Short mmCIF file of C-alpha atoms and ligand atoms in Angstrom, two decimals:
data_model
loop_
_atom_site.label_atom_id
_atom_site.label_comp_id
_atom_site.label_asym_id
_atom_site.label_seq_id
_atom_site.Cartn_x
_atom_site.Cartn_y
_atom_site.Cartn_z
CA MET D 1 -22.84 49.63 89.77
CA GLN D 2 -21.92 51.71 86.86
CA ARG D 3 -18.51 52.35 88.34
CA VAL D 4 -17.50 48.72 87.83
CA ALA D 5 -18.22 48.91 84.13
CA GLU D 6 -16.42 52.12 83.75
CA ALA D 7 -13.33 50.69 85.57
CA SER D 8 -13.05 47.96 82.98
CA VAL D 9 -12.35 50.33 80.13
CA VAL D 10 -9.03 52.26 79.87
CA VAL D 11 -8.18 54.17 76.66
CA GLU D 12 -4.73 55.47 76.07
CA VAL D 13 -4.33 58.33 73.44
CA LEU D 14 -1.07 58.34 71.74
CA LEU D 15 -1.96 60.65 68.98
CA GLY D 16 -2.36 64.32 69.31
CA PRO D 17 -2.44 67.72 67.30
CA GLY D 18 0.71 67.90 65.26
CA ASP D 19 0.16 64.26 63.92
CA GLU D 20 -0.62 65.94 60.58
CA ARG D 21 3.17 65.98 60.37
CA SER D 22 3.16 62.58 58.91
CA LEU D 23 0.87 63.72 56.09
CA ALA D 24 3.13 66.78 55.47
CA ASP D 25 6.17 64.56 55.46
CA ASP D 26 4.62 62.04 53.16
CA VAL D 27 3.58 64.74 50.72
CA LEU D 28 6.98 66.45 50.68
CA ASP D 29 8.56 62.98 50.12
CA GLY D 30 6.07 61.29 47.82
CA LEU D 31 5.04 64.16 45.49
CA THR D 32 8.68 65.21 44.79
CA ARG D 33 9.57 61.84 43.42
CA PRO D 34 9.95 61.18 39.71
CA PHE D 35 6.97 58.71 40.14
CA LYS D 36 4.73 60.45 42.46
CA GLU D 37 3.27 58.36 45.37
CA LEU D 38 1.29 58.68 48.61
CA PRO D 39 0.79 56.17 51.34
CA PRO D 40 -2.94 54.93 51.53
CA LYS D 41 -3.39 55.59 55.20
CA HIS D 42 -4.25 59.24 54.36
CA PHE D 43 -7.59 58.24 52.76
CA TYR D 44 -9.08 57.72 56.08
CA ASP D 45 -10.50 60.96 57.51
CA SER D 46 -14.16 60.77 58.58
CA ARG D 47 -15.42 61.15 54.89
CA GLY D 48 -12.80 58.41 53.79
CA ALA D 49 -13.79 56.04 56.43
CA GLU D 50 -17.35 56.41 55.48
CA LEU D 51 -16.59 55.81 51.76
CA PHE D 52 -14.63 52.68 52.82
CA ASP D 53 -17.73 51.38 54.71
CA ARG D 54 -19.73 51.82 51.61
CA ILE D 55 -17.14 50.05 49.56
CA CYS D 56 -17.49 47.10 52.01
CA ASP D 57 -21.08 46.91 51.00
CA LEU D 58 -20.64 47.03 47.34
CA PRO D 59 -21.49 43.89 45.25
CA GLU D 60 -18.12 43.96 43.48
CA TYR D 61 -16.13 44.33 46.76
CA TYR D 62 -16.13 40.70 48.20
CA PRO D 63 -13.24 40.76 50.69
CA THR D 64 -15.22 42.18 53.72
CA ARG D 65 -18.11 39.88 53.48
CA THR D 66 -16.14 36.84 52.57
CA GLU D 67 -13.76 37.37 55.62
CA ARG D 68 -16.85 37.86 57.76
CA ALA D 69 -18.40 34.62 56.46
CA ILE D 70 -15.17 32.82 57.18
CA LEU D 71 -15.10 34.23 60.70
CA GLN D 72 -18.83 33.24 61.17
CA GLU D 73 -18.12 29.63 60.22
CA ARG D 74 -14.78 29.22 62.02
CA ALA D 75 -14.82 31.48 65.11
CA ALA D 76 -15.69 28.56 67.50
CA GLU D 77 -12.85 26.56 65.93
CA ILE D 78 -10.31 29.49 66.37
CA ALA D 79 -11.55 30.03 69.93
CA GLU D 80 -10.96 26.29 70.58
CA ALA D 81 -7.53 26.06 68.87
CA THR D 82 -6.10 29.21 70.54
CA GLY D 83 -7.90 29.17 74.07
CA ALA D 84 -7.18 32.85 73.87
CA GLY D 85 -7.82 35.16 76.89
CA GLU D 86 -6.84 38.28 75.08
CA LEU D 87 -7.34 39.72 71.68
CA VAL D 88 -5.15 42.50 70.50
CA GLU D 89 -6.49 44.07 67.13
CA LEU D 90 -4.64 46.47 64.96
CA GLY D 91 -6.96 48.82 63.05
CA SER D 92 -10.09 47.82 64.88
CA GLY D 93 -12.43 50.14 63.30
CA THR D 94 -15.93 49.46 64.60
CA ALA D 95 -14.93 45.82 65.44
CA ALA D 96 -17.85 44.71 63.39
CA LYS D 97 -16.03 41.43 62.35
CA THR D 98 -14.07 41.15 65.61
CA ARG D 99 -17.30 40.90 67.53
CA ILE D 100 -17.91 37.46 66.06
CA LEU D 101 -14.64 36.24 67.43
CA LEU D 102 -14.93 38.00 70.71
CA ARG D 103 -18.33 36.28 71.17
CA ALA D 104 -16.87 32.89 70.43
CA LEU D 105 -14.09 33.48 72.83
CA ALA D 106 -16.41 34.60 75.47
CA ASP D 107 -18.61 31.49 74.72
CA ALA D 108 -15.46 29.26 75.28
CA GLY D 109 -15.14 30.97 78.55
CA THR D 110 -11.54 32.11 78.10
CA LEU D 111 -12.17 35.81 76.98
CA ARG D 112 -10.78 38.43 79.50
CA ARG D 113 -9.30 41.46 77.52
CA TYR D 114 -9.66 43.28 74.31
CA VAL D 115 -6.99 45.51 73.17
CA PRO D 116 -8.10 47.53 70.15
CA ILE D 117 -5.74 49.93 68.35
CA ASP D 118 -7.16 52.51 66.02
CA VAL D 119 -6.26 56.02 64.86
CA THR D 120 -9.82 57.37 65.53
CA GLU D 121 -10.43 58.11 69.15
CA ALA D 122 -14.24 58.11 68.89
CA MET D 123 -14.14 54.68 67.21
CA VAL D 124 -12.02 53.14 70.09
CA CYS D 125 -14.01 54.69 72.90
CA ASP D 126 -17.59 53.90 71.36
CA THR D 127 -16.48 50.34 70.65
CA ALA D 128 -15.02 49.74 74.21
CA ALA D 129 -18.18 51.13 75.71
CA ARG D 130 -20.51 48.96 73.63
CA LEU D 131 -18.37 45.78 74.10
CA VAL D 132 -18.10 45.66 77.92
CA GLU D 133 -21.99 46.16 77.98
CA GLU D 134 -22.33 43.19 75.52
CA LEU D 135 -19.86 40.91 77.10
CA PRO D 136 -20.00 41.12 80.79
CA GLY D 137 -16.55 40.57 82.66
CA LEU D 138 -14.61 41.98 79.64
CA GLY D 139 -11.81 44.48 80.18
CA VAL D 140 -10.96 46.80 77.26
CA HIS D 141 -7.60 48.41 77.01
CA GLY D 142 -7.87 50.72 74.01
CA ILE D 143 -5.14 52.58 72.34
CA VAL D 144 -5.69 55.63 69.95
CA GLY D 145 -2.53 55.23 67.87
CA ASP D 146 -1.13 54.37 64.58
CA PHE D 147 -0.16 50.70 64.35
CA GLU D 148 2.79 51.39 62.14
CA ARG D 149 4.35 53.57 65.00
CA HIS D 150 2.83 52.52 68.26
CA LEU D 151 3.10 48.66 68.36
CA GLY D 152 5.68 49.06 71.05
CA ARG D 153 3.04 50.70 73.35
CA VAL D 154 0.81 47.58 73.35
CA PRO D 155 0.63 46.33 76.92
CA PRO D 156 2.34 43.11 77.68
CA PRO D 157 -0.02 40.12 78.28
CA ASP D 158 -1.39 40.39 81.84
CA ASP D 159 -1.48 36.61 82.53
CA SER D 160 -0.15 33.54 81.02
CA SER D 161 -3.35 32.85 78.88
CA PRO D 162 -2.72 32.95 75.13
CA ARG D 163 -3.12 36.13 73.09
CA ILE D 164 -4.45 36.54 69.60
CA VAL D 165 -3.12 39.50 67.58
CA ALA D 166 -5.74 39.98 64.85
CA PHE D 167 -4.88 42.03 61.66
CA LEU D 168 -7.89 41.67 59.51
CA GLY D 169 -9.33 43.01 56.22
CA GLY D 170 -6.36 42.32 53.96
CA THR D 171 -4.63 45.64 55.07
CA ILE D 172 -1.24 43.80 55.33
CA GLY D 173 -1.49 43.92 51.40
CA ASN D 174 -1.02 47.78 51.64
CA PHE D 175 2.57 47.25 52.67
CA PRO D 176 5.08 46.67 49.87
CA PRO D 177 6.98 43.43 50.21
CA GLY D 178 9.99 44.57 52.41
CA SER D 179 8.04 46.73 54.74
CA ARG D 180 5.32 43.85 54.90
CA ARG D 181 7.95 41.51 56.32
CA ARG D 182 9.37 44.08 58.61
CA PHE D 183 5.87 44.92 59.96
CA LEU D 184 5.10 41.24 60.52
CA ARG D 185 8.33 40.99 62.35
CA SER D 186 7.24 43.77 64.74
CA ILE D 187 3.95 41.98 65.23
CA ALA D 188 5.78 38.77 66.12
CA ARG D 189 7.46 40.70 68.94
CA LEU D 190 4.11 41.07 70.56
CA MET D 191 3.87 37.23 70.68
CA ARG D 192 5.21 34.62 73.05
CA PRO D 193 6.69 31.74 71.16
CA GLY D 194 4.47 28.68 71.33
CA VAL D 195 1.59 30.48 73.24
CA ASP D 196 0.33 33.32 71.13
CA ARG D 197 -1.21 33.39 67.68
CA LEU D 198 -1.51 35.95 64.75
CA LEU D 199 -4.78 35.91 63.03
CA LEU D 200 -4.08 37.58 59.69
CA GLY D 201 -6.68 38.36 56.99
CA THR D 202 -5.24 38.29 53.39
CA ASP D 203 -7.00 38.65 50.05
CA LEU D 204 -6.06 35.83 47.53
CA VAL D 205 -4.75 35.86 43.99
CA LYS D 206 -7.70 35.10 41.55
CA GLU D 207 -9.00 36.03 38.07
CA PRO D 208 -7.75 39.53 37.35
CA GLU D 209 -11.31 40.39 36.20
CA VAL D 210 -12.66 39.59 39.68
CA LEU D 211 -10.03 41.57 41.25
CA GLU D 212 -10.12 44.59 39.07
CA ARG D 213 -13.96 44.77 39.28
CA ALA D 214 -13.58 45.00 43.17
CA TYR D 215 -11.67 48.27 42.73
CA ASN D 216 -13.61 49.73 39.75
CA ASP D 217 -17.15 49.64 41.05
CA ASP D 218 -20.15 50.63 38.85
CA GLN D 219 -21.23 53.39 41.33
CA GLY D 220 -17.82 55.01 41.52
CA VAL D 221 -17.59 54.79 45.31
CA THR D 222 -14.00 53.52 45.02
CA ALA D 223 -13.07 56.39 42.61
CA ASP D 224 -14.50 58.80 45.15
CA PHE D 225 -12.44 57.09 47.92
CA ASN D 226 -9.40 57.40 45.78
CA ARG D 227 -9.85 61.00 45.18
CA ASN D 228 -10.62 61.61 48.85
CA VAL D 229 -6.75 61.86 49.64
CA LEU D 230 -6.77 65.12 47.45
CA ARG D 231 -9.50 66.45 49.52
CA VAL D 232 -7.55 65.60 52.70
CA MET D 233 -4.54 67.43 51.36
CA ASN D 234 -6.58 70.36 50.41
CA ARG D 235 -8.01 70.68 53.98
CA GLU D 236 -5.08 69.71 56.09
CA LEU D 237 -2.27 71.24 54.02
CA GLY D 238 -3.99 74.17 52.24
CA ALA D 239 -3.43 72.43 48.91
CA ASP D 240 -5.41 73.50 45.85
CA PHE D 241 -5.90 70.16 44.05
CA GLU D 242 -8.76 70.33 41.58
CA VAL D 243 -10.40 67.07 42.72
CA ASP D 244 -12.53 66.35 39.68
CA ALA D 245 -9.55 66.81 37.33
CA PHE D 246 -8.09 63.49 38.46
CA GLU D 247 -9.21 60.15 37.06
CA HIS D 248 -9.53 56.99 39.13
CA VAL D 249 -7.22 54.16 37.89
CA ALA D 250 -7.01 50.60 39.28
CA PHE D 251 -5.41 47.63 37.81
CA PHE D 252 -3.93 44.31 38.78
CA ASP D 253 -0.16 43.95 38.23
CA HIS D 254 0.32 40.49 37.24
CA GLU D 255 3.98 40.40 37.95
CA ARG D 256 3.77 41.81 41.46
CA GLU D 257 0.43 40.28 42.15
CA TRP D 258 -1.08 43.36 43.61
CA ILE D 259 -3.84 46.00 42.84
CA GLU D 260 -2.50 49.32 42.24
CA MET D 261 -4.70 52.45 42.63
CA ARG D 262 -3.67 55.69 41.05
CA LEU D 263 -4.82 59.20 40.24
CA ARG D 264 -4.36 60.41 36.72
CA ALA D 265 -4.05 64.07 36.02
CA SER D 266 -6.59 64.83 33.16
CA ARG D 267 -4.33 67.61 31.92
CA ARG D 268 -1.27 69.74 32.84
CA MET D 269 -1.52 71.17 36.26
CA ARG D 270 0.49 73.02 38.84
CA VAL D 271 -0.72 72.31 42.37
CA ARG D 272 0.21 74.55 45.33
CA VAL D 273 0.63 72.79 48.79
CA GLU D 274 0.90 75.76 51.02
CA ALA D 275 1.71 74.10 54.38
CA VAL D 276 4.80 72.71 52.99
CA GLY D 277 5.53 75.49 50.49
CA LEU D 278 5.54 73.16 47.60
CA ASP D 279 4.45 73.54 44.04
CA VAL D 280 3.81 70.33 42.24
CA ASP D 281 3.66 69.98 38.50
CA PHE D 282 1.66 67.26 36.80
CA ALA D 283 2.09 66.45 33.10
CA PRO D 284 -1.02 65.61 31.11
CA ARG D 285 -2.04 61.92 32.16
CA GLU D 286 0.62 61.85 34.77
CA GLU D 287 -0.23 59.42 37.59
CA LEU D 288 0.14 59.49 41.27
CA ARG D 289 0.06 56.14 42.99
CA THR D 290 -2.13 55.99 46.03
CA GLU D 291 -2.28 52.38 47.02
CA ILE D 292 -1.06 49.04 46.56
CA SER D 293 -3.16 46.02 47.77
CA ALA D 294 -1.20 42.81 47.62
CA LYS D 295 -3.06 39.57 46.71
CA PHE D 296 -1.51 36.36 48.25
CA THR D 297 -0.98 32.79 47.21
CA PRO D 298 -0.54 30.31 50.17
CA GLU D 299 3.31 30.14 49.07
CA ARG D 300 3.62 33.91 49.37
CA LEU D 301 1.89 34.13 52.62
CA GLN D 302 3.88 31.41 54.14
CA GLY D 303 7.18 32.96 52.86
CA ASP D 304 6.40 36.39 54.22
CA LEU D 305 5.33 34.81 57.68
CA ALA D 306 8.65 32.72 57.73
CA ALA D 307 10.67 35.73 56.99
CA ALA D 308 9.16 37.37 60.21
CA GLY D 309 9.85 34.35 62.35
CA LEU D 310 6.19 33.10 62.10
CA GLU D 311 4.94 29.71 61.26
CA LEU D 312 1.80 29.17 59.36
CA GLU D 313 -0.50 26.76 61.12
CA GLU D 314 -3.82 27.10 59.66
CA LEU D 315 -5.32 28.54 56.47
CA LEU D 316 -8.91 29.15 56.67
CA THR D 317 -10.65 29.99 53.36
CA ASP D 318 -14.03 30.30 51.83
CA ALA D 319 -15.46 27.60 49.36
CA ASP D 320 -14.48 30.03 46.36
CA GLY D 321 -10.86 30.53 47.61
CA LEU D 322 -11.52 34.20 47.58
CA PHE D 323 -10.06 35.18 51.03
CA ALA D 324 -8.01 33.62 53.61
CA LEU D 325 -7.70 33.94 57.32
CA SER D 326 -4.53 32.31 58.73
CA LEU D 327 -3.31 31.43 62.14
CA SER D 328 0.33 31.47 62.78
CA SER D 329 2.62 31.10 65.78
CA ARG D 330 6.02 32.59 66.58
CA ARG D 331 9.00 30.29 66.24
CA SER D 332 11.05 29.85 69.34
C1 LIG I 401 -8.62 48.20 53.76
C2 LIG I 401 -6.54 48.09 52.57
C3 LIG I 401 -7.94 46.27 52.83
O1 LIG I 401 -6.91 47.12 49.81
O2 LIG I 401 -8.87 46.29 49.50
C4 LIG I 401 -10.73 49.21 49.17
C5 LIG I 401 -8.76 49.38 50.82
N1 LIG I 401 -8.93 50.35 48.63
N2 LIG I 401 -10.86 49.68 47.96
C6 LIG I 401 -8.06 47.08 50.11
C7 LIG I 401 -9.42 49.63 49.50
C8 LIG I 401 -9.82 50.36 47.56
C9 LIG I 401 -8.72 47.87 51.29
N3 LIG I 401 -7.97 47.69 52.53
#
């Protein structure tokens, strides 16, 4: 009865050739500013995704393993508290952590459908295929898309059972404060007041040394990940960045409570970006900001959620207070 298994998977592809436009636009915009900047989403080509996986296994990088441990400990409780029939996940990747939650929802007998959204088609398809085998009766509606642009394409709930919208890993920290609240508001639109829940992963404010070590690992994997955006521009836009001529910089900004990653030009350089007809000049030691990763206090989290019409209901943290998973609902 293979056909039954196949019928339970639908994958919608919303990205196509020409979506490198967004990189071209971001380069034109970000590399002509007085303080150069690029959004972090362009790190993640296949090499970048692999480097990020290696980051997650580094001894210095605690967020991934801590979030997984919290999920392992509290998944049954989350399943119980939400009674969710559906899990929508933004940036699902390999769903390694989500699987823990899916299992708990399946064990509780409520799970029907998983809706993963990710930019990598192979990731969505492989994950869908594996999960329907692992969890009999599960339907998967995958979306190959960019969660910043395609949230409006998430299918509506297909019955009255509660939905969990999961945004894990602390990626919400990549948004600057204003867009963060706007993005949370667009997530809230996927939720029915009083019924559905947001499950959000956030890294917490802690001693700067611990934070800075997580982004300056001894093996230099994070440095390589950071420089990967230069390789992406070289390949996708015919740029001629000399990758090794840029130094990895990562520090905690106390005032803004975020980690900032930058690439520092080791000397004066002129870089050609052929596809957009741009020449970019770097002064010696000039820096290009490649990522911010906001760290949260419970107050900051609650404030951001409230600004988006969401109410914090539960804050689940590890014993060392390194990372938090929160459950919130939409205010009516
Ligand atoms: C995937 C965005 C959560 O900000 O910690 C890891 C990415 N950057 N090391 C983070 C990242 C450098 C990561 N997020």
